[in-house]
Amino acid sequence: MVDPSGNESSATYFILIGLPGLEEAQFWLAFPLCSLYIIAVLGNLTIIYIVWTEHSLHEPMYIFLCMLSGLDVLISTSSMPKMMAIFWFNSTTIQFDACLLQMFAIHSLSGMESTVLLAMAFDRYVAICHPLRHATVLTLPRVTKIGMAAVVRGIALMAPLPFFIKHLPFCRSNILSHSYCLHQDVMKLACADIRVNIIYGLIVIISAIGLDSLLISLSYLLILKTVLGLTHEAQAKAFGTCVSHVCAVFIFYVPFIGLSMVHRFDKRHDSLLPVIMANTYLLAPPVLNPIVYGVKTKEIRQRILRLFHVTTHTSNP
């Protein structure tokens, strides 16, 4: 931004315009978005509650699922309330520090989720390729340490982010093209050389998302090699335990990679595509993961049906 004397100044706030070109429809679009957010929160909290209360589910696969559900709740909550305020109350202003906090939360939580997905792939690899060693390799203390490592890794990767943004001068428009604060969106408003930010973003993507997706792919190649040598019945059982996780991987990585590609190659500032993909990236995993695991995982499905059966039974005299 520019002060009255014409000098460069630091940004004190940004404007979130929501959905470019659809400002008049935002009020009504907020209702389905809010419904999806409620479904995401309730679905993931239900998964956490079921795993927490059922001691038979205190196994690495379900504990990792709990971690994934918790991260999904946090990621959606970091953006959706402000988005609803924009759509319903036209509360488009966000303070600079609040924008930094939201940006840090979204990116660091995404890094943690990628790490948890990698841990879940490792769990499936050990369970299928080395079943006799599964109980000794993935003990509960070790699973806890993996969860802590995911948190530390996500925070450490994103720790430099606020400092890189904080020291950028902003002399252009303070209007952001998304419904929430993203690094790619904010740094484009700077009137200084942002090559450091671009390089930092690439390093984070390659060392986190790129490395994790590569290792997940390697895990499933090894799983596929092992499964092909089993009987048809054993193959069906092995594939059945992996379907939910494979779906979760695609639900997370496809929107993320798509959003990164659009930001790099779509140069139109008023384009709606990056905004839609950014909202999809934050809403798709939290909404779809509980549905996928609830439908595809027998143990989770049975507990959900039992939970609703008990609720219905107790509510009728």
mmCIF file of C-alpha atoms in Angstrom:
data_model
loop_
_atom_site.group_PDB
_atom_site.id
_atom_site.type_symbol
_atom_site.label_atom_id
_atom_site.label_comp_id
_atom_site.label_asym_id
_atom_site.label_seq_id
_atom_site.Cartn_x
_atom_site.Cartn_y
_atom_site.Cartn_z
ATOM 1 C CA MET A 1 0.000 0.000 0.000
ATOM 2 C CA VAL A 2 1.045 3.647 -0.350
ATOM 3 C CA ASP A 3 0.791 6.343 2.281
ATOM 4 C CA PRO A 4 -0.247 9.959 1.455
ATOM 5 C CA SER A 5 3.373 10.990 0.853
ATOM 6 C CA GLY A 6 3.766 8.317 -1.784
ATOM 7 C CA ASN A 7 6.119 6.098 0.218
ATOM 8 C CA GLU A 8 5.853 2.361 0.567
ATOM 9 C CA SER A 9 4.174 1.156 3.732
ATOM 10 C CA SER A 10 3.478 -2.138 5.408
ATOM 11 C CA ALA A 11 0.003 -3.603 5.176
ATOM 12 C CA THR A 12 -2.163 -3.279 8.281
ATOM 13 C CA TYR A 13 -5.107 -5.223 6.882
ATOM 14 C CA PHE A 14 -6.274 -7.108 3.790
ATOM 15 C CA ILE A 15 -9.616 -7.372 2.018
ATOM 16 C CA LEU A 16 -11.007 -10.857 1.310
ATOM 17 C CA ILE A 17 -13.447 -10.594 -1.571
ATOM 18 C CA GLY A 18 -14.796 -14.136 -1.277
ATOM 19 C CA LEU A 19 -15.893 -15.347 -4.711
ATOM 20 C CA PRO A 20 -14.886 -12.899 -7.469
ATOM 21 C CA GLY A 21 -17.803 -12.162 -9.786
ATOM 22 C CA LEU A 22 -20.299 -13.924 -7.525
ATOM 23 C CA GLU A 23 -20.592 -11.312 -4.798
ATOM 24 C CA GLU A 24 -24.371 -11.070 -5.174
ATOM 25 C CA ALA A 25 -24.797 -14.847 -4.870
ATOM 26 C CA GLN A 26 -22.441 -15.291 -1.911
ATOM 27 C CA PHE A 27 -25.184 -14.913 0.688
ATOM 28 C CA TRP A 28 -27.050 -17.938 -0.686
ATOM 29 C CA LEU A 29 -23.918 -19.941 -1.490
ATOM 30 C CA ALA A 30 -22.953 -19.644 2.170
ATOM 31 C CA PHE A 31 -25.803 -21.957 3.204
ATOM 32 C CA PRO A 32 -24.524 -25.096 1.412
ATOM 33 C CA LEU A 33 -20.957 -24.239 2.414
ATOM 34 C CA CYS A 34 -22.011 -23.900 6.041
ATOM 35 C CA SER A 35 -23.879 -27.217 5.790
ATOM 36 C CA LEU A 36 -20.737 -28.911 4.448
ATOM 37 C CA TYR A 37 -18.711 -27.403 7.299
ATOM 38 C CA ILE A 38 -21.187 -28.746 9.890
ATOM 39 C CA ILE A 39 -21.103 -32.167 8.224
ATOM 40 C CA ALA A 40 -17.288 -32.097 8.277
ATOM 41 C CA VAL A 41 -17.071 -31.183 11.969
ATOM 42 C CA LEU A 42 -19.748 -33.637 13.114
ATOM 43 C CA GLY A 43 -18.421 -36.443 10.909
ATOM 44 C CA ASN A 44 -14.833 -36.114 12.087
ATOM 45 C CA LEU A 45 -15.807 -35.670 15.740
ATOM 46 C CA THR A 46 -17.914 -38.833 15.434
ATOM 47 C CA ILE A 47 -14.880 -40.744 14.127
ATOM 48 C CA ILE A 48 -12.763 -39.438 17.010
ATOM 49 C CA TYR A 49 -15.440 -40.303 19.579
ATOM 50 C CA ILE A 50 -15.901 -43.836 18.259
ATOM 51 C CA VAL A 51 -12.181 -44.616 18.208
ATOM 52 C CA TRP A 52 -11.663 -42.988 21.612
ATOM 53 C CA THR A 53 -14.461 -44.947 23.335
ATOM 54 C CA GLU A 54 -13.962 -48.334 21.625
ATOM 55 C CA HIS A 55 -10.894 -49.992 23.145
ATOM 56 C CA SER A 56 -10.876 -52.605 20.387
ATOM 57 C CA LEU A 57 -10.089 -49.789 17.945
ATOM 58 C CA HIS A 58 -7.010 -48.618 19.830
ATOM 59 C CA GLU A 59 -4.789 -49.812 17.010
ATOM 60 C CA PRO A 60 -2.322 -47.829 14.858
ATOM 61 C CA MET A 61 -4.640 -47.590 11.828
ATOM 62 C CA TYR A 62 -7.503 -46.107 13.834
ATOM 63 C CA ILE A 63 -5.275 -43.876 15.948
ATOM 64 C CA PHE A 64 -3.825 -42.396 12.761
ATOM 65 C CA LEU A 65 -7.404 -41.971 11.539
ATOM 66 C CA CYS A 66 -8.166 -40.021 14.717
ATOM 67 C CA MET A 67 -5.199 -37.751 14.010
ATOM 68 C CA LEU A 68 -6.430 -37.226 10.456
ATOM 69 C CA SER A 69 -9.942 -36.377 11.684
ATOM 70 C CA GLY A 70 -8.613 -33.925 14.259
ATOM 71 C CA LEU A 71 -6.516 -32.154 11.628
ATOM 72 C CA ASP A 72 -9.496 -32.001 9.261
ATOM 73 C CA VAL A 73 -11.584 -30.279 11.939
ATOM 74 C CA LEU A 74 -8.814 -27.752 12.621
ATOM 75 C CA ILE A 75 -8.144 -27.033 8.944
ATOM 76 C CA SER A 76 -11.790 -26.386 8.111
ATOM 77 C CA THR A 77 -12.296 -24.339 11.296
ATOM 78 C CA SER A 78 -9.286 -22.155 10.495
ATOM 79 C CA SER A 79 -11.037 -20.761 7.422
ATOM 80 C CA MET A 80 -14.785 -21.479 7.354
ATOM 81 C CA PRO A 81 -16.007 -19.152 10.165
ATOM 82 C CA LYS A 82 -14.324 -16.154 8.516
ATOM 83 C CA MET A 83 -15.629 -17.264 5.133
ATOM 84 C CA MET A 84 -19.179 -17.376 6.497
ATOM 85 C CA ALA A 85 -18.702 -13.892 7.962
ATOM 86 C CA ILE A 86 -17.672 -12.635 4.512
ATOM 87 C CA PHE A 87 -20.622 -14.218 2.723
ATOM 88 C CA TRP A 88 -23.336 -13.405 5.271
ATOM 89 C CA PHE A 89 -22.189 -10.177 6.947
ATOM 90 C CA ASN A 90 -19.840 -8.703 4.329
ATOM 91 C CA SER A 91 -17.025 -8.806 6.914
ATOM 92 C CA THR A 92 -14.277 -8.698 4.300
ATOM 93 C CA THR A 93 -11.537 -7.029 6.354
ATOM 94 C CA ILE A 94 -8.884 -9.145 8.058
ATOM 95 C CA GLN A 95 -6.042 -7.648 10.086
ATOM 96 C CA PHE A 96 -2.514 -8.332 8.908
ATOM 97 C CA ASP A 97 -1.521 -10.397 11.974
ATOM 98 C CA ALA A 98 -4.778 -12.366 11.829
ATOM 99 C CA CYS A 99 -4.089 -13.066 8.164
ATOM 100 C CA LEU A 100 -0.592 -14.311 9.042
ATOM 101 C CA LEU A 101 -2.014 -16.540 11.772
ATOM 102 C CA GLN A 102 -4.644 -18.014 9.459
ATOM 103 C CA MET A 103 -2.058 -18.555 6.735
ATOM 104 C CA PHE A 104 0.346 -20.270 9.136
ATOM 105 C CA ALA A 105 -2.426 -22.476 10.558
ATOM 106 C CA ILE A 106 -3.703 -23.614 7.153
ATOM 107 C CA HIS A 107 -0.273 -24.398 5.706
ATOM 108 C CA SER A 108 1.171 -26.028 8.833
ATOM 109 C CA LEU A 109 -1.939 -28.180 9.396
ATOM 110 C CA SER A 110 -1.792 -29.258 5.748
ATOM 111 C CA GLY A 111 1.821 -30.326 6.276
ATOM 112 C CA MET A 112 0.795 -32.311 9.356
ATOM 113 C CA GLU A 113 -2.016 -34.018 7.414
ATOM 114 C CA SER A 114 0.415 -35.023 4.675
ATOM 115 C CA THR A 115 2.699 -36.567 7.302
ATOM 116 C CA VAL A 116 -0.194 -38.492 8.880
ATOM 117 C CA LEU A 117 -1.215 -39.830 5.461
ATOM 118 C CA LEU A 118 2.365 -41.023 4.989
ATOM 119 C CA ALA A 119 2.285 -42.691 8.418
ATOM 120 C CA MET A 120 -0.975 -44.430 7.488
ATOM 121 C CA ALA A 121 0.641 -45.713 4.286
ATOM 122 C CA PHE A 122 3.570 -47.044 6.315
ATOM 123 C CA ASP A 123 1.111 -48.753 8.676
ATOM 124 C CA ARG A 124 -0.604 -50.487 5.739
ATOM 125 C CA TYR A 125 2.783 -51.483 4.294
ATOM 126 C CA VAL A 126 3.927 -53.123 7.521
ATOM 127 C CA ALA A 127 0.530 -54.758 8.139
ATOM 128 C CA ILE A 128 0.428 -56.355 4.666
ATOM 129 C CA CYS A 129 4.087 -56.922 3.775
ATOM 130 C CA HIS A 130 5.384 -57.756 7.272
ATOM 131 C CA PRO A 131 2.302 -58.778 9.305
ATOM 132 C CA LEU A 132 4.278 -60.666 11.967
ATOM 133 C CA ARG A 133 6.291 -57.537 12.775
ATOM 134 C CA HIS A 134 3.372 -55.106 12.796
ATOM 135 C CA ALA A 135 2.720 -55.306 16.544
ATOM 136 C CA THR A 136 6.382 -54.766 17.391
ATOM 137 C CA VAL A 137 7.113 -52.063 14.805
ATOM 138 C CA LEU A 138 4.027 -49.887 15.351
ATOM 139 C CA THR A 139 3.580 -49.917 19.099
ATOM 140 C CA LEU A 140 1.300 -47.336 20.718
ATOM 141 C CA PRO A 141 4.245 -45.293 22.115
ATOM 142 C CA ARG A 142 5.807 -45.251 18.652
ATOM 143 C CA VAL A 143 2.528 -44.202 17.068
ATOM 144 C CA THR A 144 2.322 -41.353 19.584
ATOM 145 C CA LYS A 145 5.850 -40.265 18.677
ATOM 146 C CA ILE A 146 4.930 -40.311 14.982
ATOM 147 C CA GLY A 147 1.964 -38.059 15.743
ATOM 148 C CA MET A 148 4.196 -35.659 17.677
ATOM 149 C CA ALA A 149 6.726 -35.724 14.832
ATOM 150 C CA ALA A 150 3.944 -34.765 12.397
ATOM 151 C CA VAL A 151 3.085 -31.733 14.539
ATOM 152 C CA VAL A 152 6.720 -30.663 14.929
ATOM 153 C CA ARG A 153 7.395 -31.128 11.228
ATOM 154 C CA GLY A 154 4.366 -29.086 10.169
ATOM 155 C CA ILE A 155 5.256 -26.223 12.516
ATOM 156 C CA ALA A 156 8.974 -26.294 11.652
ATOM 157 C CA LEU A 157 8.352 -26.199 7.903
ATOM 158 C CA MET A 158 6.069 -23.190 8.237
ATOM 159 C CA ALA A 159 7.929 -21.335 11.015
ATOM 160 C CA PRO A 160 9.775 -19.042 8.532
ATOM 161 C CA LEU A 161 6.548 -18.159 6.700
ATOM 162 C CA PRO A 162 5.336 -15.301 8.962
ATOM 163 C CA PHE A 163 8.799 -13.720 8.942
ATOM 164 C CA PHE A 164 9.054 -13.818 5.145
ATOM 165 C CA ILE A 165 5.643 -12.151 4.807
ATOM 166 C CA LYS A 166 6.086 -9.749 7.752
ATOM 167 C CA HIS A 167 9.097 -8.067 6.185
ATOM 168 C CA LEU A 168 7.592 -7.559 2.741
ATOM 169 C CA PRO A 169 6.595 -3.994 1.796
ATOM 170 C CA PHE A 170 3.108 -3.679 0.313
ATOM 171 C CA CYS A 171 2.508 -0.792 -2.043
ATOM 172 C CA ARG A 172 -0.075 -2.380 -4.319
ATOM 173 C CA SER A 173 -3.686 -3.253 -3.686
ATOM 174 C CA ASN A 174 -4.499 -4.952 -0.376
ATOM 175 C CA ILE A 175 -7.334 -6.981 -1.944
ATOM 176 C CA LEU A 176 -6.852 -10.756 -1.824
ATOM 177 C CA SER A 177 -8.508 -12.915 -4.460
ATOM 178 C CA HIS A 178 -9.410 -15.775 -2.086
ATOM 179 C CA SER A 179 -11.840 -16.338 0.756
ATOM 180 C CA TYR A 180 -8.963 -16.820 3.188
ATOM 181 C CA CYS A 181 -5.252 -15.999 3.428
ATOM 182 C CA LEU A 182 -2.869 -18.070 1.345
ATOM 183 C CA HIS A 183 0.874 -17.544 0.966
ATOM 184 C CA GLN A 184 0.666 -17.564 -2.838
ATOM 185 C CA ASP A 185 -2.048 -14.926 -2.785
ATOM 186 C CA VAL A 186 -0.515 -12.560 -0.210
ATOM 187 C CA MET A 187 3.016 -12.487 -1.593
ATOM 188 C CA LYS A 188 1.737 -11.388 -5.032
ATOM 189 C CA LEU A 189 0.672 -8.075 -3.457
ATOM 190 C CA ALA A 190 4.221 -7.206 -2.357
ATOM 191 C CA CYS A 191 6.137 -4.524 -4.220
ATOM 192 C CA ALA A 192 9.523 -6.132 -3.467
ATOM 193 C CA ASP A 193 11.458 -9.053 -4.885
ATOM 194 C CA ILE A 194 9.558 -12.196 -3.816
ATOM 195 C CA ARG A 195 11.999 -14.753 -5.216
ATOM 196 C CA VAL A 196 12.885 -15.836 -1.673
ATOM 197 C CA ASN A 197 9.226 -16.519 -0.943
ATOM 198 C CA ILE A 198 8.835 -18.432 -4.201
ATOM 199 C CA ILE A 199 11.934 -20.547 -3.542
ATOM 200 C CA TYR A 200 10.830 -21.162 0.044
ATOM 201 C CA GLY A 201 7.383 -22.263 -1.144
ATOM 202 C CA LEU A 202 8.915 -24.667 -3.670
ATOM 203 C CA ILE A 203 11.266 -26.119 -1.037
ATOM 204 C CA VAL A 204 8.344 -26.730 1.332
ATOM 205 C CA ILE A 205 6.228 -28.352 -1.379
ATOM 206 C CA ILE A 206 9.061 -30.604 -2.556
ATOM 207 C CA SER A 207 10.316 -31.572 0.919
ATOM 208 C CA ALA A 208 6.847 -32.157 2.366
ATOM 209 C CA ILE A 209 4.096 -32.833 -0.162
ATOM 210 C CA GLY A 210 6.429 -34.077 -2.907
ATOM 211 C CA LEU A 211 8.455 -36.374 -0.665
ATOM 212 C CA ASP A 212 5.385 -37.687 1.169
ATOM 213 C CA SER A 213 3.480 -38.463 -2.026
ATOM 214 C CA LEU A 214 6.552 -40.224 -3.447
ATOM 215 C CA LEU A 215 6.949 -42.392 -0.341
ATOM 216 C CA ILE A 216 3.226 -43.165 -0.271
ATOM 217 C CA SER A 217 3.416 -44.266 -3.916
ATOM 218 C CA LEU A 218 6.453 -46.431 -3.108
ATOM 219 C CA SER A 219 4.606 -48.010 -0.172
ATOM 220 C CA TYR A 220 1.689 -49.004 -2.372
ATOM 221 C CA LEU A 221 3.967 -50.366 -5.085
ATOM 222 C CA LEU A 222 5.514 -52.663 -2.462
ATOM 223 C CA ILE A 223 2.049 -53.521 -1.125
ATOM 224 C CA LEU A 224 0.855 -54.340 -4.664
ATOM 225 C CA LYS A 225 3.883 -56.562 -5.246
ATOM 226 C CA THR A 226 3.130 -58.493 -2.045
ATOM 227 C CA VAL A 227 -0.627 -58.706 -2.613
ATOM 228 C CA LEU A 228 -0.251 -60.141 -6.134
ATOM 229 C CA GLY A 229 1.420 -63.180 -4.587
ATOM 230 C CA LEU A 230 -1.510 -63.930 -2.257
ATOM 231 C CA THR A 231 -4.674 -65.953 -2.799
ATOM 232 C CA HIS A 232 -7.758 -64.227 -4.224
ATOM 233 C CA GLU A 233 -9.421 -64.153 -0.810
ATOM 234 C CA ALA A 234 -6.336 -62.665 0.836
ATOM 235 C CA GLN A 235 -6.002 -60.150 -2.016
ATOM 236 C CA ALA A 236 -9.571 -58.961 -1.522
ATOM 237 C CA LYS A 237 -9.011 -58.567 2.217
ATOM 238 C CA ALA A 238 -5.726 -56.687 1.728
ATOM 239 C CA PHE A 239 -7.195 -54.343 -0.872
ATOM 240 C CA GLY A 240 -10.198 -53.783 1.393
ATOM 241 C CA THR A 241 -7.964 -52.458 4.174
ATOM 242 C CA CYS A 242 -6.263 -50.020 1.766
ATOM 243 C CA VAL A 243 -9.219 -48.595 -0.173
ATOM 244 C CA SER A 244 -10.151 -45.985 2.445
ATOM 245 C CA HIS A 245 -6.608 -44.702 2.770
ATOM 246 C CA VAL A 246 -6.079 -44.553 -0.999
ATOM 247 C CA CYS A 247 -9.264 -42.480 -1.282
ATOM 248 C CA ALA A 248 -8.065 -40.162 1.500
ATOM 249 C CA VAL A 249 -4.721 -39.714 -0.294
ATOM 250 C CA PHE A 250 -6.416 -38.743 -3.568
ATOM 251 C CA ILE A 251 -8.914 -36.477 -1.790
ATOM 252 C CA PHE A 252 -6.037 -34.557 -0.166
ATOM 253 C CA TYR A 253 -3.338 -34.485 -2.843
ATOM 254 C CA VAL A 254 -5.374 -33.953 -6.026
ATOM 255 C CA PRO A 255 -6.926 -30.599 -4.927
ATOM 256 C CA PHE A 256 -3.590 -29.492 -3.402
ATOM 257 C CA ILE A 257 -1.587 -30.238 -6.556
ATOM 258 C CA GLY A 258 -4.331 -28.726 -8.713
ATOM 259 C CA LEU A 259 -4.360 -25.532 -6.629
ATOM 260 C CA SER A 260 -0.553 -25.240 -6.806
ATOM 261 C CA MET A 261 -0.606 -25.684 -10.591
ATOM 262 C CA VAL A 262 -3.371 -23.120 -11.071
ATOM 263 C CA HIS A 263 -1.521 -20.543 -8.941
ATOM 264 C CA ARG A 264 1.589 -20.964 -11.056
ATOM 265 C CA PHE A 265 0.018 -20.989 -14.515
ATOM 266 C CA ASP A 266 -3.228 -19.026 -14.253
ATOM 267 C CA LYS A 267 -2.135 -15.376 -14.480
ATOM 268 C CA ARG A 268 -5.632 -13.859 -14.515
ATOM 269 C CA HIS A 269 -6.138 -11.894 -11.294
ATOM 270 C CA ASP A 270 -9.938 -12.047 -11.513
ATOM 271 C CA SER A 271 -10.110 -15.782 -12.230
ATOM 272 C CA LEU A 272 -12.655 -17.745 -10.209
ATOM 273 C CA LEU A 273 -10.959 -21.126 -10.776
ATOM 274 C CA PRO A 274 -8.187 -20.729 -8.125
ATOM 275 C CA VAL A 275 -10.774 -19.597 -5.559
ATOM 276 C CA ILE A 276 -13.031 -22.590 -6.203
ATOM 277 C CA MET A 277 -10.060 -24.976 -6.059
ATOM 278 C CA ALA A 278 -8.801 -23.354 -2.839
ATOM 279 C CA ASN A 279 -12.204 -23.806 -1.177
ATOM 280 C CA THR A 280 -12.384 -27.379 -2.479
ATOM 281 C CA TYR A 281 -8.911 -28.065 -1.091
ATOM 282 C CA LEU A 282 -9.989 -27.024 2.406
ATOM 283 C CA LEU A 283 -13.473 -28.583 2.385
ATOM 284 C CA ALA A 284 -13.126 -31.824 0.392
ATOM 285 C CA PRO A 285 -10.922 -33.833 2.828
ATOM 286 C CA PRO A 286 -12.840 -32.875 6.017
ATOM 287 C CA VAL A 287 -16.207 -33.651 4.385
ATOM 288 C CA LEU A 288 -15.295 -36.783 2.429
ATOM 289 C CA ASN A 289 -12.848 -38.581 4.745
ATOM 290 C CA PRO A 290 -15.443 -39.490 7.434
ATOM 291 C CA ILE A 291 -17.843 -40.632 4.692
ATOM 292 C CA VAL A 292 -15.197 -42.796 3.012
ATOM 293 C CA TYR A 293 -14.043 -44.391 6.271
ATOM 294 C CA GLY A 294 -17.616 -44.750 7.507
ATOM 295 C CA VAL A 295 -18.655 -46.602 4.354
ATOM 296 C CA LYS A 296 -15.504 -48.569 3.529
ATOM 297 C CA THR A 297 -14.228 -49.533 6.993
ATOM 298 C CA LYS A 298 -16.360 -52.281 8.516
ATOM 299 C CA GLU A 299 -15.372 -51.604 12.135
ATOM 300 C CA ILE A 300 -16.123 -47.870 11.884
ATOM 301 C CA ARG A 301 -19.389 -48.502 10.005
ATOM 302 C CA GLN A 302 -20.624 -50.963 12.621
ATOM 303 C CA ARG A 303 -19.840 -48.556 15.482
ATOM 304 C CA ILE A 304 -21.602 -45.684 13.697
ATOM 305 C CA LEU A 305 -24.712 -47.812 13.118
ATOM 306 C CA ARG A 306 -24.614 -48.964 16.731
ATOM 307 C CA LEU A 307 -24.204 -45.376 17.947
ATOM 308 C CA PHE A 308 -27.274 -44.151 16.037
ATOM 309 C CA HIS A 309 -29.235 -47.261 17.006
ATOM 310 C CA VAL A 310 -28.582 -46.608 20.710
ATOM 311 C CA THR A 311 -29.521 -42.940 20.309
ATOM 312 C CA THR A 312 -32.785 -43.839 18.565
ATOM 313 C CA HIS A 313 -33.597 -46.530 21.083
ATOM 314 C CA THR A 314 -33.060 -44.324 24.118
ATOM 315 C CA SER A 315 -35.085 -41.432 22.668
ATOM 316 C CA ASN A 316 -38.244 -43.555 22.270
ATOM 317 C CA PRO A 317 -40.170 -44.530 25.454
#
